[in-house]
Amino acid sequence: MTVTHSPVDPKLLEILVCPVTKQALEYDRENNELISPKAGLAYPIRDGIPIMLPDEARAIED
């Protein structure tokens, strides 16, 4: 089964910030997530829409 990712609007990526830290996010194309290094969270992107809820985010391990 091949997973296809809907593209995220680059302009949207420029303005989104982490809801926890209010800092810029990094786009992880491979995992289709937005990463907040300071908060240690990865926010999923579903159908091209970033899910910016801390409860939906995955904790990142160093």
Short mmCIF file of N, CA and C in Angstrom, two decimals:
data_model
loop_
_atom_site.label_atom_id
_atom_site.label_comp_id
_atom_site.label_asym_id
_atom_site.label_seq_id
_atom_site.Cartn_x
_atom_site.Cartn_y
_atom_site.Cartn_z
N MET A 1 0.83 -1.18 0.00
CA MET A 1 0.00 0.00 0.00
C MET A 1 0.88 1.24 0.00
N THR A 2 0.64 2.14 -0.92
CA THR A 2 1.41 3.36 -1.02
C THR A 2 0.64 4.49 -0.35
N VAL A 3 1.35 5.23 0.49
CA VAL A 3 0.74 6.37 1.16
C VAL A 3 1.05 7.60 0.32
N THR A 4 0.01 8.33 -0.06
CA THR A 4 0.23 9.57 -0.79
C THR A 4 -0.09 10.73 0.13
N HIS A 5 0.73 11.74 0.03
CA HIS A 5 0.54 12.91 0.88
C HIS A 5 0.01 14.06 0.03
N SER A 6 -1.02 14.70 0.50
CA SER A 6 -1.51 15.89 -0.16
C SER A 6 -0.53 17.01 0.12
N PRO A 7 -0.21 17.79 -0.90
CA PRO A 7 0.75 18.89 -0.66
C PRO A 7 0.16 19.95 0.27
N VAL A 8 1.04 20.54 1.04
CA VAL A 8 0.65 21.62 1.94
C VAL A 8 1.06 22.93 1.27
N ASP A 9 0.18 23.90 1.32
CA ASP A 9 0.46 25.20 0.72
C ASP A 9 1.70 25.81 1.38
N PRO A 10 2.74 26.12 0.60
CA PRO A 10 3.96 26.69 1.18
C PRO A 10 3.70 27.99 1.95
N LYS A 11 2.74 28.80 1.50
CA LYS A 11 2.43 30.05 2.20
C LYS A 11 1.85 29.75 3.59
N LEU A 12 1.08 28.68 3.69
CA LEU A 12 0.54 28.27 4.98
C LEU A 12 1.68 27.86 5.92
N LEU A 13 2.63 27.12 5.39
CA LEU A 13 3.77 26.69 6.21
C LEU A 13 4.56 27.88 6.75
N GLU A 14 4.61 28.96 5.97
CA GLU A 14 5.36 30.14 6.40
C GLU A 14 4.73 30.84 7.61
N ILE A 15 3.40 30.75 7.74
CA ILE A 15 2.74 31.50 8.81
C ILE A 15 2.38 30.66 10.03
N LEU A 16 2.39 29.34 9.88
CA LEU A 16 2.04 28.49 11.02
C LEU A 16 3.15 28.49 12.07
N VAL A 17 2.75 28.48 13.32
CA VAL A 17 3.69 28.36 14.43
C VAL A 17 3.17 27.30 15.39
N CYS A 18 4.05 26.81 16.22
CA CYS A 18 3.66 25.81 17.22
C CYS A 18 2.69 26.46 18.21
N PRO A 19 1.54 25.83 18.48
CA PRO A 19 0.60 26.41 19.43
C PRO A 19 1.12 26.40 20.88
N VAL A 20 2.13 25.60 21.14
CA VAL A 20 2.69 25.51 22.49
C VAL A 20 3.78 26.56 22.70
N THR A 21 4.74 26.63 21.76
CA THR A 21 5.89 27.53 21.92
C THR A 21 5.78 28.83 21.14
N LYS A 22 4.84 28.88 20.19
CA LYS A 22 4.67 30.05 19.29
C LYS A 22 5.90 30.27 18.41
N GLN A 23 6.68 29.23 18.19
CA GLN A 23 7.87 29.34 17.34
C GLN A 23 7.63 28.64 16.00
N ALA A 24 8.49 28.95 15.04
CA ALA A 24 8.37 28.39 13.69
C ALA A 24 8.47 26.86 13.72
N LEU A 25 7.85 26.25 12.72
CA LEU A 25 7.84 24.80 12.59
C LEU A 25 8.69 24.38 11.41
N GLU A 26 9.17 23.14 11.46
CA GLU A 26 9.93 22.56 10.36
C GLU A 26 9.05 21.52 9.68
N TYR A 27 9.05 21.53 8.35
CA TYR A 27 8.24 20.57 7.59
C TYR A 27 9.04 19.30 7.36
N ASP A 28 8.52 18.17 7.82
CA ASP A 28 9.13 16.86 7.60
C ASP A 28 8.36 16.19 6.47
N ARG A 29 8.88 16.31 5.26
CA ARG A 29 8.21 15.78 4.07
C ARG A 29 8.08 14.25 4.13
N GLU A 30 9.09 13.59 4.63
CA GLU A 30 9.10 12.12 4.67
C GLU A 30 7.96 11.57 5.53
N ASN A 31 7.76 12.18 6.70
CA ASN A 31 6.71 11.71 7.62
C ASN A 31 5.42 12.52 7.52
N ASN A 32 5.43 13.55 6.67
CA ASN A 32 4.26 14.40 6.47
C ASN A 32 3.78 14.98 7.80
N GLU A 33 4.72 15.66 8.47
CA GLU A 33 4.45 16.25 9.78
C GLU A 33 5.10 17.63 9.85
N LEU A 34 4.60 18.42 10.76
CA LEU A 34 5.25 19.69 11.11
C LEU A 34 5.91 19.50 12.47
N ILE A 35 7.18 19.79 12.53
CA ILE A 35 7.98 19.52 13.73
C ILE A 35 8.22 20.80 14.52
N SER A 36 7.99 20.71 15.82
CA SER A 36 8.34 21.78 16.74
C SER A 36 9.49 21.27 17.61
N PRO A 37 10.74 21.60 17.22
CA PRO A 37 11.89 21.08 17.97
C PRO A 37 11.88 21.48 19.45
N LYS A 38 11.51 22.72 19.73
CA LYS A 38 11.53 23.21 21.11
C LYS A 38 10.50 22.48 21.98
N ALA A 39 9.31 22.25 21.43
CA ALA A 39 8.26 21.55 22.19
C ALA A 39 8.44 20.03 22.14
N GLY A 40 9.25 19.55 21.19
CA GLY A 40 9.44 18.10 21.05
C GLY A 40 8.19 17.41 20.54
N LEU A 41 7.46 18.11 19.64
CA LEU A 41 6.21 17.56 19.11
C LEU A 41 6.22 17.55 17.59
N ALA A 42 5.52 16.58 17.02
CA ALA A 42 5.33 16.49 15.58
C ALA A 42 3.83 16.50 15.31
N TYR A 43 3.38 17.53 14.60
CA TYR A 43 1.96 17.69 14.29
C TYR A 43 1.67 17.01 12.95
N PRO A 44 0.66 16.15 12.90
CA PRO A 44 0.35 15.45 11.65
C PRO A 44 -0.29 16.36 10.61
N ILE A 45 -0.12 15.99 9.36
CA ILE A 45 -0.80 16.67 8.25
C ILE A 45 -1.70 15.63 7.60
N ARG A 46 -3.00 15.90 7.60
CA ARG A 46 -3.98 14.96 7.04
C ARG A 46 -4.71 15.62 5.88
N ASP A 47 -4.66 14.99 4.73
CA ASP A 47 -5.32 15.52 3.52
C ASP A 47 -4.89 16.95 3.24
N GLY A 48 -3.60 17.24 3.46
CA GLY A 48 -3.07 18.57 3.19
C GLY A 48 -3.37 19.60 4.25
N ILE A 49 -3.99 19.18 5.37
CA ILE A 49 -4.36 20.11 6.44
C ILE A 49 -3.56 19.80 7.70
N PRO A 50 -2.73 20.75 8.16
CA PRO A 50 -1.99 20.53 9.41
C PRO A 50 -2.96 20.48 10.59
N ILE A 51 -2.79 19.48 11.43
CA ILE A 51 -3.61 19.32 12.63
C ILE A 51 -2.81 19.90 13.79
N MET A 52 -3.11 21.14 14.14
CA MET A 52 -2.30 21.89 15.10
C MET A 52 -2.83 21.79 16.53
N LEU A 53 -3.21 20.61 16.93
CA LEU A 53 -3.71 20.38 18.29
C LEU A 53 -2.66 19.60 19.07
N PRO A 54 -2.20 20.12 20.21
CA PRO A 54 -1.21 19.39 20.99
C PRO A 54 -1.63 17.96 21.32
N ASP A 55 -2.92 17.74 21.53
CA ASP A 55 -3.40 16.38 21.85
C ASP A 55 -3.24 15.42 20.67
N GLU A 56 -3.17 15.95 19.44
CA GLU A 56 -3.01 15.13 18.25
C GLU A 56 -1.54 14.93 17.88
N ALA A 57 -0.66 15.72 18.50
CA ALA A 57 0.76 15.68 18.15
C ALA A 57 1.43 14.44 18.74
N ARG A 58 2.51 14.06 18.05
CA ARG A 58 3.31 12.92 18.48
C ARG A 58 4.56 13.47 19.18
N ALA A 59 4.90 12.88 20.32
CA ALA A 59 6.11 13.29 21.03
C ALA A 59 7.32 12.79 20.25
N ILE A 60 8.32 13.65 20.13
CA ILE A 60 9.54 13.30 19.42
C ILE A 60 10.59 12.92 20.44
N GLU A 61 11.25 11.81 20.18
CA GLU A 61 12.33 11.38 21.07
C GLU A 61 13.66 11.82 20.47
N ASP A 62 14.55 12.31 21.30
CA ASP A 62 15.87 12.73 20.84
C ASP A 62 16.75 11.56 20.52
#
